[in-house]
Amino acid sequence: MEELTLDERNASIRRRMLNLEKVHIMPMPPDSLYIRPLRMNYTQDSREKYWDLMKVHDSVCIIIFNITQKKLVFVKQFRPPCYFASIPEKFGDIDVKKYPADLGVAMELCAGMVDKNKTIVEIAREEVIEECGYDAPISLFEKVNCYRSGVGSASSMQTLFYVEVTDDMRTHSGGGGADSEGELIEVIEMNIQEVNDYLHSGNVQSPPSLLYGVTWFLASKQNRYQ
């Protein structure tokens, strides 16, 4: 069977990603595997206060640069919180014809939760293989920073890595996420000019981790590849 090109694979994933049906908003059940809503009561400066917050997993994210193509590698996927922010805030059914799935699609760094009994860098390496299809050795992963993400209702520790890959490191699967977990992930490769154009487009559909990661790359690495 002939292997699909990146554009063909992305087109197939995007068709499946945007095939959104039966959207229904409901209160948070108490048995969520990913977040735990809480309320913290406290006294500060003799004044009683409270804050609603959520317990979430720590995570890793990875700046990936293909030195063969001289392109940064990102992922695009449907994110329910992004979608929810673009629709009426209500419980019940949502009209997906009026509010299509592409409202919730974001471009991000390759990333994943820290929820396995493995080192942080091992988890980062697995995410790069799974999401983007590059099998890079652990020795190539450079730790950039470790920081607290989020200050509103949720805060977790995120570790940012940088890795340089080549075309020879591409796996047969080509990334796209774990099909067994229902992941649908497009792999997006952009040259430095395209990335700069995106950052200055005035319509950045990306989280702060991508902005930080790309800014770090442009300040620290791009001169090596011009």
Short mmCIF file of C-alpha atoms in Angstrom, two decimals:
data_model
loop_
_atom_site.label_atom_id
_atom_site.label_comp_id
_atom_site.label_asym_id
_atom_site.label_seq_id
_atom_site.Cartn_x
_atom_site.Cartn_y
_atom_site.Cartn_z
CA MET A 1 0.00 0.00 0.00
CA GLU A 2 1.41 3.41 -0.98
CA GLU A 3 2.30 5.64 1.95
CA LEU A 4 0.33 8.89 2.18
CA THR A 5 2.07 12.24 1.96
CA LEU A 6 1.87 14.63 4.91
CA ASP A 7 -0.75 16.76 3.12
CA GLU A 8 -2.85 13.69 2.28
CA ARG A 9 -2.63 12.38 5.84
CA ASN A 10 -3.54 15.80 7.27
CA ALA A 11 -6.51 16.11 4.92
CA SER A 12 -7.82 12.73 6.07
CA ILE A 13 -7.34 13.59 9.75
CA ARG A 14 -8.97 17.00 9.32
CA ARG A 15 -12.06 15.46 7.71
CA ARG A 16 -12.42 13.16 10.70
CA MET A 17 -11.58 15.92 13.19
CA LEU A 18 -14.27 18.24 11.85
CA ASN A 19 -16.92 15.51 11.72
CA LEU A 20 -18.52 16.83 14.91
CA GLU A 21 -21.94 15.63 16.05
CA LYS A 22 -24.19 15.46 19.11
CA VAL A 23 -22.45 18.15 21.18
CA HIS A 24 -24.03 18.38 24.63
CA ILE A 25 -22.88 20.57 27.55
CA MET A 26 -23.41 19.26 31.09
CA PRO A 27 -22.08 19.84 34.62
CA MET A 28 -18.72 18.30 35.54
CA PRO A 29 -19.13 14.73 36.87
CA PRO A 30 -17.17 13.98 40.07
CA ASP A 31 -15.17 11.09 38.53
CA SER A 32 -13.21 13.06 35.88
CA LEU A 33 -9.80 11.51 35.11
CA TYR A 34 -8.30 14.84 34.06
CA ILE A 35 -9.44 17.65 36.34
CA ARG A 36 -10.80 18.00 39.85
CA PRO A 37 -12.78 21.16 40.64
CA LEU A 38 -12.25 22.55 44.13
CA ARG A 39 -12.96 25.64 46.21
CA MET A 40 -10.26 27.04 48.50
CA ASN A 41 -11.38 29.15 51.44
CA TYR A 42 -8.74 31.30 53.10
CA THR A 43 -8.16 34.40 55.19
CA GLN A 44 -5.81 37.05 53.85
CA ASP A 45 -5.06 40.29 55.64
CA SER A 46 -7.88 39.47 58.08
CA ARG A 47 -10.37 39.18 55.22
CA GLU A 48 -12.16 35.94 54.39
CA LYS A 49 -11.88 34.97 50.74
CA TYR A 50 -12.40 31.99 48.42
CA TRP A 51 -11.11 30.88 45.02
CA ASP A 52 -12.56 28.26 42.67
CA LEU A 53 -9.82 26.17 41.13
CA MET A 54 -9.02 22.88 39.41
CA LYS A 55 -6.40 20.23 40.03
CA VAL A 56 -4.81 19.23 36.71
CA HIS A 57 -1.89 17.10 35.51
CA ASP A 58 1.60 18.46 34.92
CA SER A 59 2.69 18.39 31.28
CA VAL A 60 5.50 18.53 28.74
CA CYS A 61 5.67 20.41 25.46
CA ILE A 62 8.30 20.25 22.76
CA ILE A 63 9.67 22.70 20.20
CA ILE A 64 10.52 20.51 17.20
CA PHE A 65 12.76 21.74 14.40
CA ASN A 66 13.33 19.63 11.29
CA ILE A 67 16.88 20.55 10.24
CA THR A 68 16.49 18.74 6.90
CA GLN A 69 13.53 20.87 5.84
CA LYS A 70 14.43 23.86 8.04
CA LYS A 71 10.90 23.87 9.41
CA LEU A 72 9.29 24.01 12.81
CA VAL A 73 6.82 21.21 13.51
CA PHE A 74 3.50 21.87 15.24
CA VAL A 75 0.24 20.03 15.76
CA LYS A 76 -3.37 21.01 15.15
CA GLN A 77 -6.25 19.41 16.96
CA PHE A 78 -9.80 20.01 18.14
CA ARG A 79 -9.83 21.38 21.68
CA PRO A 80 -13.22 21.34 23.45
CA PRO A 81 -12.34 24.32 25.73
CA CYS A 82 -11.56 26.42 22.63
CA TYR A 83 -14.82 25.31 21.08
CA PHE A 84 -16.78 26.03 24.26
CA ALA A 85 -15.35 29.56 24.37
CA SER A 86 -16.86 30.20 20.91
CA ILE A 87 -20.41 29.00 21.58
CA PRO A 88 -23.27 30.16 23.84
CA GLU A 89 -22.64 29.32 27.49
CA LYS A 90 -25.48 26.98 28.28
CA PHE A 91 -26.24 23.40 29.20
CA GLY A 92 -27.86 21.20 26.58
CA ASP A 93 -27.42 20.46 22.89
CA ILE A 94 -25.34 22.63 20.57
CA ASP A 95 -26.19 23.25 16.90
CA VAL A 96 -22.99 22.08 15.16
CA LYS A 97 -24.14 23.53 11.82
CA LYS A 98 -24.29 26.99 13.38
CA TYR A 99 -21.16 26.37 15.45
CA PRO A 100 -18.87 24.13 13.35
CA ALA A 101 -15.95 22.16 14.75
CA ASP A 102 -13.25 24.39 13.27
CA LEU A 103 -14.09 26.98 15.95
CA GLY A 104 -12.29 24.67 18.35
CA VAL A 105 -9.18 23.83 16.31
CA ALA A 106 -5.89 25.15 17.73
CA MET A 107 -2.29 24.98 16.56
CA GLU A 108 0.07 23.99 19.38
CA LEU A 109 3.43 22.61 20.26
CA CYS A 110 3.59 18.84 20.51
CA ALA A 111 2.64 18.17 24.13
CA GLY A 112 1.31 15.64 26.59
CA MET A 113 0.33 15.04 30.20
CA VAL A 114 2.76 13.69 32.77
CA ASP A 115 0.67 10.70 33.79
CA LYS A 116 3.05 7.76 33.28
CA ASN A 117 5.70 6.20 35.51
CA LYS A 118 8.49 7.48 33.26
CA THR A 119 10.96 10.35 33.27
CA ILE A 120 9.86 13.71 31.87
CA VAL A 121 12.15 13.41 28.86
CA GLU A 122 10.93 9.88 28.10
CA ILE A 123 7.37 11.18 28.06
CA ALA A 124 8.42 14.05 25.77
CA ARG A 125 10.11 11.63 23.36
CA GLU A 126 7.01 9.40 23.23
CA GLU A 127 4.79 12.40 22.46
CA VAL A 128 7.02 13.43 19.54
CA ILE A 129 6.79 9.90 18.09
CA GLU A 130 3.06 9.58 18.70
CA GLU A 131 1.90 13.02 17.61
CA CYS A 132 4.45 14.05 14.98
CA GLY A 133 6.03 10.80 13.78
CA TYR A 134 9.68 11.58 14.54
CA ASP A 135 11.70 9.01 16.48
CA ALA A 136 14.47 11.10 18.03
CA PRO A 137 16.86 9.71 20.67
CA ILE A 138 16.58 11.08 24.20
CA SER A 139 20.10 12.50 23.94
CA LEU A 140 18.85 15.12 21.45
CA PHE A 141 16.23 16.57 23.79
CA GLU A 142 17.33 19.88 25.33
CA LYS A 143 15.45 21.09 28.40
CA VAL A 144 14.57 24.75 27.85
CA ASN A 145 12.61 25.65 30.96
CA CYS A 146 10.18 24.48 33.60
CA TYR A 147 7.38 26.86 34.62
CA ARG A 148 3.93 27.16 36.11
CA SER A 149 1.23 27.39 33.46
CA GLY A 150 -2.05 29.10 34.25
CA VAL A 151 -2.89 31.51 37.04
CA GLY A 152 -6.69 31.69 36.86
CA SER A 153 -8.50 28.53 37.87
CA ALA A 154 -5.79 25.93 37.17
CA SER A 155 -2.03 25.83 37.60
CA SER A 156 0.37 23.00 36.73
CA MET A 157 4.06 22.51 36.10
CA GLN A 158 5.01 22.42 32.42
CA THR A 159 8.43 21.41 31.12
CA LEU A 160 9.52 22.76 27.73
CA PHE A 161 11.98 20.80 25.58
CA TYR A 162 13.69 21.50 22.27
CA VAL A 163 14.66 18.76 19.82
CA GLU A 164 16.14 18.81 16.34
CA VAL A 165 14.93 16.06 14.00
CA THR A 166 15.68 14.98 10.43
CA ASP A 167 13.65 13.41 7.64
CA ASP A 168 15.45 10.13 8.38
CA MET A 169 13.81 10.04 11.83
CA ARG A 170 10.30 9.90 10.40
CA THR A 171 8.43 6.78 11.43
CA HIS A 172 6.13 4.78 9.17
CA SER A 173 3.07 5.93 11.14
CA GLY A 174 3.86 9.59 10.48
CA GLY A 175 2.33 10.70 13.78
CA GLY A 176 -1.26 11.86 14.07
CA GLY A 177 -1.81 10.79 17.68
CA ALA A 178 -2.82 7.55 19.35
CA ASP A 179 -5.72 6.11 17.37
CA SER A 180 -6.55 3.81 20.30
CA GLU A 181 -7.24 6.94 22.37
CA GLY A 182 -9.28 8.60 19.62
CA GLU A 183 -6.68 11.28 18.95
CA LEU A 184 -6.91 13.15 15.64
CA ILE A 185 -3.85 15.34 15.16
CA GLU A 186 -2.63 17.20 12.09
CA VAL A 187 1.13 17.66 11.74
CA ILE A 188 1.93 21.20 10.58
CA GLU A 189 5.40 22.10 9.28
CA MET A 190 6.24 25.79 8.79
CA ASN A 191 9.42 27.55 7.74
CA ILE A 192 10.71 30.49 9.78
CA GLN A 193 9.10 33.11 7.53
CA GLU A 194 5.73 31.34 7.73
CA VAL A 195 6.01 31.22 11.52
CA ASN A 196 6.82 34.94 11.69
CA ASP A 197 3.85 35.70 9.43
CA TYR A 198 1.59 33.62 11.69
CA LEU A 199 2.79 35.39 14.85
CA HIS A 200 2.04 38.78 13.28
CA SER A 201 -1.21 37.79 11.59
CA GLY A 202 -3.46 39.19 14.31
CA ASN A 203 -5.30 35.86 14.45
CA VAL A 204 -3.18 33.48 16.52
CA GLN A 205 -5.22 30.40 17.44
CA SER A 206 -2.57 28.99 19.79
CA PRO A 207 -1.85 28.74 23.53
CA PRO A 208 0.88 30.80 25.26
CA SER A 209 3.21 27.77 25.34
CA LEU A 210 3.53 27.91 21.54
CA LEU A 211 4.19 31.65 21.62
CA TYR A 212 6.85 31.22 24.30
CA GLY A 213 8.44 28.24 22.56
CA VAL A 214 8.60 29.92 19.16
CA THR A 215 9.90 33.18 20.64
CA TRP A 216 12.64 31.22 22.43
CA PHE A 217 13.56 29.44 19.19
CA LEU A 218 13.71 32.65 17.18
CA ALA A 219 15.94 34.26 19.82
CA SER A 220 18.18 31.26 20.49
CA LYS A 221 18.36 29.00 17.44
CA GLN A 222 17.23 30.52 14.16
CA ASN A 223 20.57 32.17 13.32
CA ARG A 224 22.08 28.69 12.96
CA TYR A 225 19.77 27.89 10.07
CA GLN A 226 19.56 31.07 8.01
#
